[in-house]
Short mmCIF file of C-alpha atoms in Angstrom, two decimals:
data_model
loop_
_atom_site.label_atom_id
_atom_site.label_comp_id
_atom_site.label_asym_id
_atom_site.label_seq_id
_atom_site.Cartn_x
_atom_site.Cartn_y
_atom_site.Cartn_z
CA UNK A 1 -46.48 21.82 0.66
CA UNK A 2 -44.46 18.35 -0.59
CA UNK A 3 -41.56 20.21 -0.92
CA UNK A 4 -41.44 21.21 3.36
CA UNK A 5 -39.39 18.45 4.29
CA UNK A 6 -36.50 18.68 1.19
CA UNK A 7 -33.33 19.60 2.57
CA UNK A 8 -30.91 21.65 0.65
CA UNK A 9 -27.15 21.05 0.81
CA UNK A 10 -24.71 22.90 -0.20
CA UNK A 11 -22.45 20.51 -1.80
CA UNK A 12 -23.25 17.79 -3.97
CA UNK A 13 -23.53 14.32 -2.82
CA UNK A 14 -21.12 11.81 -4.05
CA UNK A 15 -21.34 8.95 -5.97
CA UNK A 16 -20.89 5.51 -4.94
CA UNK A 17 -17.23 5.56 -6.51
CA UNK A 18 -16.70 8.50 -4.72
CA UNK A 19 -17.86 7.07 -1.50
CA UNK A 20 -15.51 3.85 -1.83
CA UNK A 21 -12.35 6.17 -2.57
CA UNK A 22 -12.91 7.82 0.11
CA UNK A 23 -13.81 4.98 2.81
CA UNK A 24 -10.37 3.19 0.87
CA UNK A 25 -8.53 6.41 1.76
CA UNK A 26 -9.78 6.61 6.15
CA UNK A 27 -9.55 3.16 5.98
CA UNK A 28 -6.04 2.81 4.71
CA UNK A 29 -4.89 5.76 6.99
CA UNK A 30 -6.54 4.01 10.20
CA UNK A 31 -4.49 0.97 9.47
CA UNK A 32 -1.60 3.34 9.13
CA UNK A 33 -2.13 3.99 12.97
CA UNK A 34 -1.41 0.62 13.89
CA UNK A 35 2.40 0.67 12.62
CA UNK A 36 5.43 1.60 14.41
CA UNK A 37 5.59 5.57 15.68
CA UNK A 38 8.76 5.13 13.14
CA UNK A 39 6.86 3.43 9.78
CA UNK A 40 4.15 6.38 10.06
CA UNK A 41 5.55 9.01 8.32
CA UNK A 42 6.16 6.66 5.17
CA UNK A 43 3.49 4.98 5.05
CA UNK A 44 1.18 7.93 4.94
CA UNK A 45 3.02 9.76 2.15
CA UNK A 46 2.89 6.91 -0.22
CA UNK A 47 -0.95 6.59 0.84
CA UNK A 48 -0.92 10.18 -0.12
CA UNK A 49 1.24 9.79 -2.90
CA UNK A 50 -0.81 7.04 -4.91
CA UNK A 51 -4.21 9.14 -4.29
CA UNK A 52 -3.19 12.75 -5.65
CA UNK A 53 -1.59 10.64 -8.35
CA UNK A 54 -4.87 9.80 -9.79
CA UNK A 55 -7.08 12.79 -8.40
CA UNK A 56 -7.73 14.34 -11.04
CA UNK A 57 -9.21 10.91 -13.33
CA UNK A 58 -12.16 11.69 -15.04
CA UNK A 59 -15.11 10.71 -12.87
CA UNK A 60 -16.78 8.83 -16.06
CA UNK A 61 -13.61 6.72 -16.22
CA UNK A 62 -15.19 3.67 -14.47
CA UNK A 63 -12.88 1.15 -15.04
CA UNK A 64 -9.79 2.81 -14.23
CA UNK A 65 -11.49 3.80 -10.98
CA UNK A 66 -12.92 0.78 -10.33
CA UNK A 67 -9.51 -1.32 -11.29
CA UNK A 68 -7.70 1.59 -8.58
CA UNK A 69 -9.75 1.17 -6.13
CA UNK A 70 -9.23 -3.00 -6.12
CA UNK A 71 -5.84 -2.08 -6.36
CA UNK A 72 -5.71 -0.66 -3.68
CA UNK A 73 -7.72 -2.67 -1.26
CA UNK A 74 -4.92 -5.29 -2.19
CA UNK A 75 -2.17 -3.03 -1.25
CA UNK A 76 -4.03 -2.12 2.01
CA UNK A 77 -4.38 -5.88 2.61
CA UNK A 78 -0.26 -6.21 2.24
CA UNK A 79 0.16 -2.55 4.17
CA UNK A 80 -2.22 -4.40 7.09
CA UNK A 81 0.49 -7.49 7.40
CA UNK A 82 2.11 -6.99 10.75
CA UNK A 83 5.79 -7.70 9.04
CA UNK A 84 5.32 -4.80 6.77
CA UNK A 85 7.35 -1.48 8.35
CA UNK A 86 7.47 0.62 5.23
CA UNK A 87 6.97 0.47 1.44
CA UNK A 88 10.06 0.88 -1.30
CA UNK A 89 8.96 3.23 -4.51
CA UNK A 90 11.90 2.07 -6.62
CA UNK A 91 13.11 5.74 -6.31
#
């Protein structure tokens, strides 16, 4: 039988976009790891913050997901300076 060797998941694989949010998101929080004991907390929420904001985009909205996701490799490129301790919201 061809169909032998087809395994069945339960859950649906994700897309490429998906994939890239979500390496952005472990990748971001690793480099959160590598701050100050202090800087942690902070850091992480906003990281959390700026996700959930846009969780619940419409998955056929490629640009906007595309233009997040290179906007936030640039922000985890300034979060990964060394003189960075914490990020100001404006709030």
């Amino acid at each position: 039988n061809p169909f032998d060797c087809v395994v069945m998941s339960s859950s649906p694989s994700l897309s490429g976009l998906q994939k890239q949010v979500l390496a952005l998101y472990r990748t971001t929080l690793r480099a959160i790891r590598g701050k100050s004991e202090e800087s942690r907390p902070g850091l992480k929420a906003f990281a959390r913050d700026e996700f959930e904001k846009y969780r619940n985009v419409s998955a056929r909205n490629f640009q906007l997901i595309e233009h997040l996701i290179r906007k936030g490799h640039k922000q985890l490129n300034l979060m990964k300076d060394s003189s960075v301790t914490g990020v100001y919201t404006g709030g």
